[in-house]
Short mmCIF file of C-alpha atoms in Angstrom, two decimals:
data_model
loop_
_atom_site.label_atom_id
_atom_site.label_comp_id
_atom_site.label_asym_id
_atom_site.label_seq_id
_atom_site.Cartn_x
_atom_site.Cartn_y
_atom_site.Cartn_z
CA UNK A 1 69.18 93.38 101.55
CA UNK A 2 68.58 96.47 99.05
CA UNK A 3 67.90 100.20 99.73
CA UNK A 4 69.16 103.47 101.38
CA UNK A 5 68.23 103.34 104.93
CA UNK A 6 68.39 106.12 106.96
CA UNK A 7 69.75 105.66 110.80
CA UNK A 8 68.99 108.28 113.58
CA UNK A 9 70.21 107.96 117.12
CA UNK A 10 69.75 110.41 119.75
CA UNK A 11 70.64 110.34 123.60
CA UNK A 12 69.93 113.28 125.91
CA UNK A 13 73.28 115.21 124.45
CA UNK A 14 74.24 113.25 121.67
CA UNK A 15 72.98 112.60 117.70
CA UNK A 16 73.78 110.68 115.30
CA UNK A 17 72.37 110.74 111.84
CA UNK A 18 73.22 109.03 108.75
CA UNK A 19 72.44 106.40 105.44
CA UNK A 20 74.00 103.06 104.61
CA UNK A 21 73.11 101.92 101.16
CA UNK A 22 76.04 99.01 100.58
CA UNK A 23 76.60 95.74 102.53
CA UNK A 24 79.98 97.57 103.60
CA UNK A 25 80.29 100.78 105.49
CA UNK A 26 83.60 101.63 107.29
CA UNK A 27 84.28 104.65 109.83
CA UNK A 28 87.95 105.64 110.36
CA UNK A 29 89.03 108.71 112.53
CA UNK A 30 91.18 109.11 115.59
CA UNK A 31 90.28 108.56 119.13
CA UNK A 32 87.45 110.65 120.69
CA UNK A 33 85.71 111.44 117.61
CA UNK A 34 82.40 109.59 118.62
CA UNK A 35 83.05 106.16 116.85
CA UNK A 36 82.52 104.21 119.72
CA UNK A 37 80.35 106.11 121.40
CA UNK A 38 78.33 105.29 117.78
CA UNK A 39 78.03 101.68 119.01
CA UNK A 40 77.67 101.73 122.86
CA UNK A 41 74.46 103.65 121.65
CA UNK A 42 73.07 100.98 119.30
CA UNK A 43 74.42 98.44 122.30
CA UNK A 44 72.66 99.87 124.95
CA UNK A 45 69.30 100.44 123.28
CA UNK A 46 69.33 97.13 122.43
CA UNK A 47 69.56 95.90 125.84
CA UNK A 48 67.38 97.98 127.24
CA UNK A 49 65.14 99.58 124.32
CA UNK A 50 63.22 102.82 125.09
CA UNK A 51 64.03 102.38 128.53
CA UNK A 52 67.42 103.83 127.90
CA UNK A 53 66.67 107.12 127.23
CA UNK A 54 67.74 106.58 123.81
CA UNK A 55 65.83 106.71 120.41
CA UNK A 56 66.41 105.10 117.69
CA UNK A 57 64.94 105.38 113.98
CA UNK A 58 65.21 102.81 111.17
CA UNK A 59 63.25 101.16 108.87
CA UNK A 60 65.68 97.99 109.48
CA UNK A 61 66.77 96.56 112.64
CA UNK A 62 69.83 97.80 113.68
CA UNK A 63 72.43 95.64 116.37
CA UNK A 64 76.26 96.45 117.41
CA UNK A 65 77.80 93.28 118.23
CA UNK A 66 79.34 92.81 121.79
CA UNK A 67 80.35 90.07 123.85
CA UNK A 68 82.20 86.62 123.22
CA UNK A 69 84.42 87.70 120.33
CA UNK A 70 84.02 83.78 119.48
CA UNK A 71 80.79 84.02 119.47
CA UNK A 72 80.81 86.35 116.38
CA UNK A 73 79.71 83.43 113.42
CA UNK A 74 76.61 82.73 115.65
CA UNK A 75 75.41 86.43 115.73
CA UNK A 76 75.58 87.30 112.35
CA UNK A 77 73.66 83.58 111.69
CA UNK A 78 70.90 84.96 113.99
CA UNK A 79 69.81 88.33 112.05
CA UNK A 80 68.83 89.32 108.61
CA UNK A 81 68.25 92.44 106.58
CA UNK A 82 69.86 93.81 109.41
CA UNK A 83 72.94 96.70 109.88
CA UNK A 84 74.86 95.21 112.12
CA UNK A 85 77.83 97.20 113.75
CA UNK A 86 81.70 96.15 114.73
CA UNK A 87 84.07 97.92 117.03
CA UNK A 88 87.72 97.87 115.99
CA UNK A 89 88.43 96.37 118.81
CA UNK A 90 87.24 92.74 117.78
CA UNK A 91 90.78 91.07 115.80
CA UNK A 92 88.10 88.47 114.31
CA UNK A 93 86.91 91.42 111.37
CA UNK A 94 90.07 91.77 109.69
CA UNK A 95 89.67 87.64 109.39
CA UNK A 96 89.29 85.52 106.27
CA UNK A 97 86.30 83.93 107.66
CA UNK A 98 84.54 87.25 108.71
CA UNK A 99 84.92 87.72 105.12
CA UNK A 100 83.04 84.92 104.15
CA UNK A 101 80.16 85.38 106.10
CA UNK A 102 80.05 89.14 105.42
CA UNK A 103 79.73 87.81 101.34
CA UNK A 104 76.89 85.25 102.17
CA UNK A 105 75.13 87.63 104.49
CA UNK A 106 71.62 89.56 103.39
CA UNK A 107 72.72 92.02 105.79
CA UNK A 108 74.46 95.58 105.75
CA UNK A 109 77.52 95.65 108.25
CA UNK A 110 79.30 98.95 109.75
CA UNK A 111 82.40 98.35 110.69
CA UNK A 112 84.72 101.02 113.00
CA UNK A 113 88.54 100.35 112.01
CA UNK A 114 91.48 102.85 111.03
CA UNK A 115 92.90 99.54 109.81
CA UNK A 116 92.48 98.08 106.25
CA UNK A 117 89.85 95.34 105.88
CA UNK A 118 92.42 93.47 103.00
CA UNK A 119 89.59 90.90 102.53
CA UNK A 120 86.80 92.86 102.30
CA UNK A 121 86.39 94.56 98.63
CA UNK A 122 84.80 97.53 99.94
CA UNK A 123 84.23 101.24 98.28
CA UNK A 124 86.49 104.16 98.74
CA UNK A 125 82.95 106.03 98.66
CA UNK A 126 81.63 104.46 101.90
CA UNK A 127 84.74 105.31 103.68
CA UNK A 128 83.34 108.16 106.56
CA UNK A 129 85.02 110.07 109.16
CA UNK A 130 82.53 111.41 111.92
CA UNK A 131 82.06 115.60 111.85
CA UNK A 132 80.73 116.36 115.12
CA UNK A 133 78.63 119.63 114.98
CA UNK A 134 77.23 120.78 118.68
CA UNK A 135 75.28 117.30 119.93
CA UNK A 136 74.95 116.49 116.08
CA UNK A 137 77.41 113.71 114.62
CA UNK A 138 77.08 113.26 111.00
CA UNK A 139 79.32 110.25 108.52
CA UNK A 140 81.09 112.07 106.25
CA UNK A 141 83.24 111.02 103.99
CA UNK A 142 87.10 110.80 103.56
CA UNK A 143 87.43 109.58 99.75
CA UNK A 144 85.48 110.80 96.53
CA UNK A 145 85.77 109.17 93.19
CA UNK A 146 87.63 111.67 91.84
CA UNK A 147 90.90 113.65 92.96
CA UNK A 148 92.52 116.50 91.81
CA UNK A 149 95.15 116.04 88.96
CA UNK A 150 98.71 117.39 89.42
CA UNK A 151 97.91 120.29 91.86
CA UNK A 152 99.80 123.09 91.73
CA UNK A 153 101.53 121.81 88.22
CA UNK A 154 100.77 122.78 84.75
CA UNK A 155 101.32 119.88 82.19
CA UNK A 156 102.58 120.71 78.71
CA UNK A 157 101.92 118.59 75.45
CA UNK A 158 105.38 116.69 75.89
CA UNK A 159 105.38 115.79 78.99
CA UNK A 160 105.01 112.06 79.74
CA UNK A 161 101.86 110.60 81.41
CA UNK A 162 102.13 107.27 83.36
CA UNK A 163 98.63 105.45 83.59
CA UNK A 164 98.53 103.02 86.39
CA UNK A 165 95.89 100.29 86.05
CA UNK A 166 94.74 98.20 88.63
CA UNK A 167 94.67 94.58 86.24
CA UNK A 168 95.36 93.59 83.40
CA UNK A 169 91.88 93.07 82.21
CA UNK A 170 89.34 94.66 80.08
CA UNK A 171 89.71 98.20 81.69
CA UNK A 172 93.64 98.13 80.94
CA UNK A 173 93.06 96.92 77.56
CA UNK A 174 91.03 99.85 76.68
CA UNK A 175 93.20 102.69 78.19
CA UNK A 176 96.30 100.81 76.25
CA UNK A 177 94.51 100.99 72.84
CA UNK A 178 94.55 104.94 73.25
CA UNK A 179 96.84 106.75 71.17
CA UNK A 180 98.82 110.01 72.42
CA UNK A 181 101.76 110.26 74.34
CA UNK A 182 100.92 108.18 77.36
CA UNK A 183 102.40 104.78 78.62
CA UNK A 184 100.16 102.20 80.48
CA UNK A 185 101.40 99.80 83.21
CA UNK A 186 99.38 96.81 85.29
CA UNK A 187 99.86 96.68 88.73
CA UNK A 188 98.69 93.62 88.38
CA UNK A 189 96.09 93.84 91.36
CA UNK A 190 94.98 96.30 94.02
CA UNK A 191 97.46 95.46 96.38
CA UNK A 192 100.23 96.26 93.61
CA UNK A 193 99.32 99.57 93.14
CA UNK A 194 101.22 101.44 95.89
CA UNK A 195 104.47 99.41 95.42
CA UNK A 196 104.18 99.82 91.64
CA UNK A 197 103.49 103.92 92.27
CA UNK A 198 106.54 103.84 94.56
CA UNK A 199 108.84 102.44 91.54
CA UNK A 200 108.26 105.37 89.11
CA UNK A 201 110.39 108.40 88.72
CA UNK A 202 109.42 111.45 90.68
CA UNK A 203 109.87 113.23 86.89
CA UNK A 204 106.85 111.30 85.60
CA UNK A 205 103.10 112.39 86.10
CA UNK A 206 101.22 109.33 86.66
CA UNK A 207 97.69 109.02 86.77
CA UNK A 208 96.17 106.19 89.06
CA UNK A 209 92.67 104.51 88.00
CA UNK A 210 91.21 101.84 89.79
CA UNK A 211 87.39 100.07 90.48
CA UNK A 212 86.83 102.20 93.55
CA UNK A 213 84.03 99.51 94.49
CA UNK A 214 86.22 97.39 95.70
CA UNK A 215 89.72 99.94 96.65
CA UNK A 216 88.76 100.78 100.03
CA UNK A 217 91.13 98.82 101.41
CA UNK A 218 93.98 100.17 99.73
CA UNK A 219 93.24 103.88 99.38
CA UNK A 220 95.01 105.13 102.07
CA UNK A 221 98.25 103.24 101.38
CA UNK A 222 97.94 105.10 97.98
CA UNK A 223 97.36 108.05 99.10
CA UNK A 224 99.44 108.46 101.19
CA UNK A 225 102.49 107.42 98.64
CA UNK A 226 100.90 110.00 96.14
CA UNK A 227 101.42 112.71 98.78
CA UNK A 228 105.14 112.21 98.80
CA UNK A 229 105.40 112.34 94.96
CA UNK A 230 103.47 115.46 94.33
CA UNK A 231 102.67 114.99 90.33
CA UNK A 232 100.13 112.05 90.63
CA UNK A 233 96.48 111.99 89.67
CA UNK A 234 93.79 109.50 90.94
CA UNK A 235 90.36 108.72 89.28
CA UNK A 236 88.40 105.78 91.06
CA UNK A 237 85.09 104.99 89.05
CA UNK A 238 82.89 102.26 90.84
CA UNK A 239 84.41 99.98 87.84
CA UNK A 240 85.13 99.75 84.40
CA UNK A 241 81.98 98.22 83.26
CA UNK A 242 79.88 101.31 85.36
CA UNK A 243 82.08 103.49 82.95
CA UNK A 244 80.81 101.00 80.13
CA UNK A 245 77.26 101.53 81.13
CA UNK A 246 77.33 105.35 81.87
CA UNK A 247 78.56 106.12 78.30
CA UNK A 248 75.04 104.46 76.79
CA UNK A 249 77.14 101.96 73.95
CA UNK A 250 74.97 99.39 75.28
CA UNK A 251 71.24 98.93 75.73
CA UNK A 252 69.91 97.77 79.50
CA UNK A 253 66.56 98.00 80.87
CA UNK A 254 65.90 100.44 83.40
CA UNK A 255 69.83 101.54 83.27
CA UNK A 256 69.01 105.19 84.31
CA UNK A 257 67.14 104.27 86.86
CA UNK A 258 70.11 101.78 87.83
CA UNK A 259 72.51 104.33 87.58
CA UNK A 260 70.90 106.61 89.65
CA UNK A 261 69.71 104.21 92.36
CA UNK A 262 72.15 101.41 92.15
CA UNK A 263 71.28 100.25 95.64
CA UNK A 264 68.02 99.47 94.76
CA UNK A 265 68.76 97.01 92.46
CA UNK A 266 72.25 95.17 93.98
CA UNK A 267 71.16 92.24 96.69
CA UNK A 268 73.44 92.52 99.57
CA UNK A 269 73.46 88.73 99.70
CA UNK A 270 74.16 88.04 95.82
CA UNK A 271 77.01 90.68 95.35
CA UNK A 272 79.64 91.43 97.47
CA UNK A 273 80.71 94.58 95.89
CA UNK A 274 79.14 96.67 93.10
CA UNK A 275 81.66 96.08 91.03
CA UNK A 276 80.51 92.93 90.69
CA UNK A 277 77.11 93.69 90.33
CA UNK A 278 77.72 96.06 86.87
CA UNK A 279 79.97 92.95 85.70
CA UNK A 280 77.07 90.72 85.54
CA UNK A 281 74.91 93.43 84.58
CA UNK A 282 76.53 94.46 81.28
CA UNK A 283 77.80 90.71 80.56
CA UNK A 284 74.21 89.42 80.76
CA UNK A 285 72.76 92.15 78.48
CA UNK A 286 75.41 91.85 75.77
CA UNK A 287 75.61 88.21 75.58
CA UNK A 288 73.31 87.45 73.12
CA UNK A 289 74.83 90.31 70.66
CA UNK A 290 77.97 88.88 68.83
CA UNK A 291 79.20 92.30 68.09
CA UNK A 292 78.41 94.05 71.84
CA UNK A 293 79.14 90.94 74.00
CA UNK A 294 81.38 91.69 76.91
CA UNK A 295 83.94 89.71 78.15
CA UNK A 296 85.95 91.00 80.99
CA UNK A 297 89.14 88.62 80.06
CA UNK A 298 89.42 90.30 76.18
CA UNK A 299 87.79 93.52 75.43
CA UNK A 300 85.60 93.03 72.48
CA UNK A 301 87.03 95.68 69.55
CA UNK A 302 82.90 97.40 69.96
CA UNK A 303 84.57 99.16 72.97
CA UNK A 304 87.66 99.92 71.25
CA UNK A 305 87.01 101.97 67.80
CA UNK A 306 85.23 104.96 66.58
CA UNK A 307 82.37 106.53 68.54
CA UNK A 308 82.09 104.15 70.87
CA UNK A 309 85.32 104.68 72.38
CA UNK A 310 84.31 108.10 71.91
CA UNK A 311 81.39 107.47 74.19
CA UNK A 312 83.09 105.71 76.88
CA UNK A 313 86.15 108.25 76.89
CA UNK A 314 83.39 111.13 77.64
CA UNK A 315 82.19 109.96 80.47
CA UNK A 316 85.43 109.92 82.16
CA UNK A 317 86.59 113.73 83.96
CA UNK A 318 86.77 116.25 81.54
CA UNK A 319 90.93 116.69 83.32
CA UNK A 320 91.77 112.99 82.42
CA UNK A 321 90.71 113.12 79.14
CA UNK A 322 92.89 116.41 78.44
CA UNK A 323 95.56 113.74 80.08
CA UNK A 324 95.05 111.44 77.56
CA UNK A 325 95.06 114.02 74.68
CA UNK A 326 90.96 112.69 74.08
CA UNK A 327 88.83 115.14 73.32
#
């Protein structure tokens, strides 16, 4: 499945209003914020349709999965192009398998946890707490891309900046090239991030970047490790390669239009996150091109030099690249 697609629910005191536009969508909150009430909604109109007393709008189908908990492999076979919906209280979604068939699956799932999903690469931007104004309930989220740097804390030219990188791939590579007075370290993997951030010196500013397609799961252990330190910085782009492609070093068809609309263009069923997606996207239009071809494994020296890397570094915040000493 592709698209935005707008969901309204509405009961006699009670409405809910909101768009999914990835295959992934999880609400966090505390109790009696209206996450469940989200889903005995969609259940009970389902049963029972206009009958209810509820109405529903969508352009899809929309179901919220109840019953035999081991019966969960045969629902999601039964429906397509559908947004399907999971209470937290179902042990089977944190699963391996659930995994599996959530990557296979041309349909857009909505999943209610305050627990990490650790096998689900999902984004920190469709991470959504539930703001209840009056009768109106509205998604919105807990994570943006980009978080303040240092609050409270002015940084002079000597002071020491810490990048953390998620791998030790192409993004790392390019961030290690940089010149200036700032050290770069792996964590060698999403999961490695908090424990690495944990390990530095309280002295040091450190500035965390990740692929925030695919960091949903580990935000909030990050977070909440940054909170105790006071001097670090986050910046989660959907990936390296979308920074690649924003800064315009490489020609793609239609890649404004992409940009803008990305969920127009990534298949639920093909990708599981959009990370992937603007992997295969910029790999497949420089691979012809000796001097522009991508390769995730070894960034190609195009990326690296002159105004290229010039390009790329101005897309990033206009605070990070004071970080870096980039102007």
């Amino acid at each position: 499945m592709k698209g935005k697609h707008r969901v309204i629910i509405e009961a006699e005191r009670l409405k809910y209003e909101f768009e999914i536009k990835r295959n992934v969508t999880v609400i966090q909150g505390d109790s009696a914020t209206g996450k469940t009430t989200l889903v005995d909604l969609i259940q009970t109109y389902g049963r029972y349709g206009q009958e209810s007393g509820i109405m529903m709008t969508s352009d899809v189908p929309c179901v919220a999965f109840s019953g035999d908990a081991g019966l969960w492999k045969t629902v999601l076979d039964a429906y397509e192009n559908s947004i399907i919906f999971f209470d937290e209280d179902y042990s089977f979604i944190f699963t391996k398998d659930f995994a599996e068939a959530v990557r296979n699956s041309s349909n857009y799932y909505v999943i209610i946890s305050r627990q990490p999903l650790n096998y689900i690469p999902y984004s920190v931007n469709e991470i959504y707490g539930i703001r209840t104004t009056g009768k109106y309930h509205f998604p919105e989220k807990i994570y943006h891309e980009f978080y303040p740097l240092f609050p409270d804390q002015v940084m002079n030219s000597s002071e020491k900046v810490v990048l953390l990188i998620e791998d030790t791939k192409s993004g790392y590579q390019f961030y290690h090239h940089l010149d200036g007075n700032v050290e770069c370290i792996s964590s060698e993997g999403n999961a490695g991030i908090a424990t690495q951030l944990e390990s530095i010196s309280k002295d040091k500013h450190v500035m965390v970047i990740a692929d925030g397609a695919a960091f949903g799961a580990y935000v909030a252990r990050v977070m909440a490790v940054a909170k105790s330190k006071s001097n670090v910085g986050m910046y989660f782009p959907e990936s390296f390669e979308w920074v690649i492609l924003r800064s315009g070093v490489v020609e793609v068809k239609n890649l404004d239009d992409i940009l803008a609309h990305p969920e127009d263009y990534i298949d639920s069923g093909v990708y599981f996150s959009w990370e992937r997606y603007f992997t295969d996207l910029l790999e497949s239009s420089t691979k012809d091109d000796r001097i522009r071809r991508y390769d995730k494994s070894k960034l190609n020296e195009y990326y690296l030099e002159g105004k290229n890397r010039v390009a790329i570094l101005n897309v990033l915040p206009r605070e990070l690249r004071d970080i870096l000493g980039e102007r």
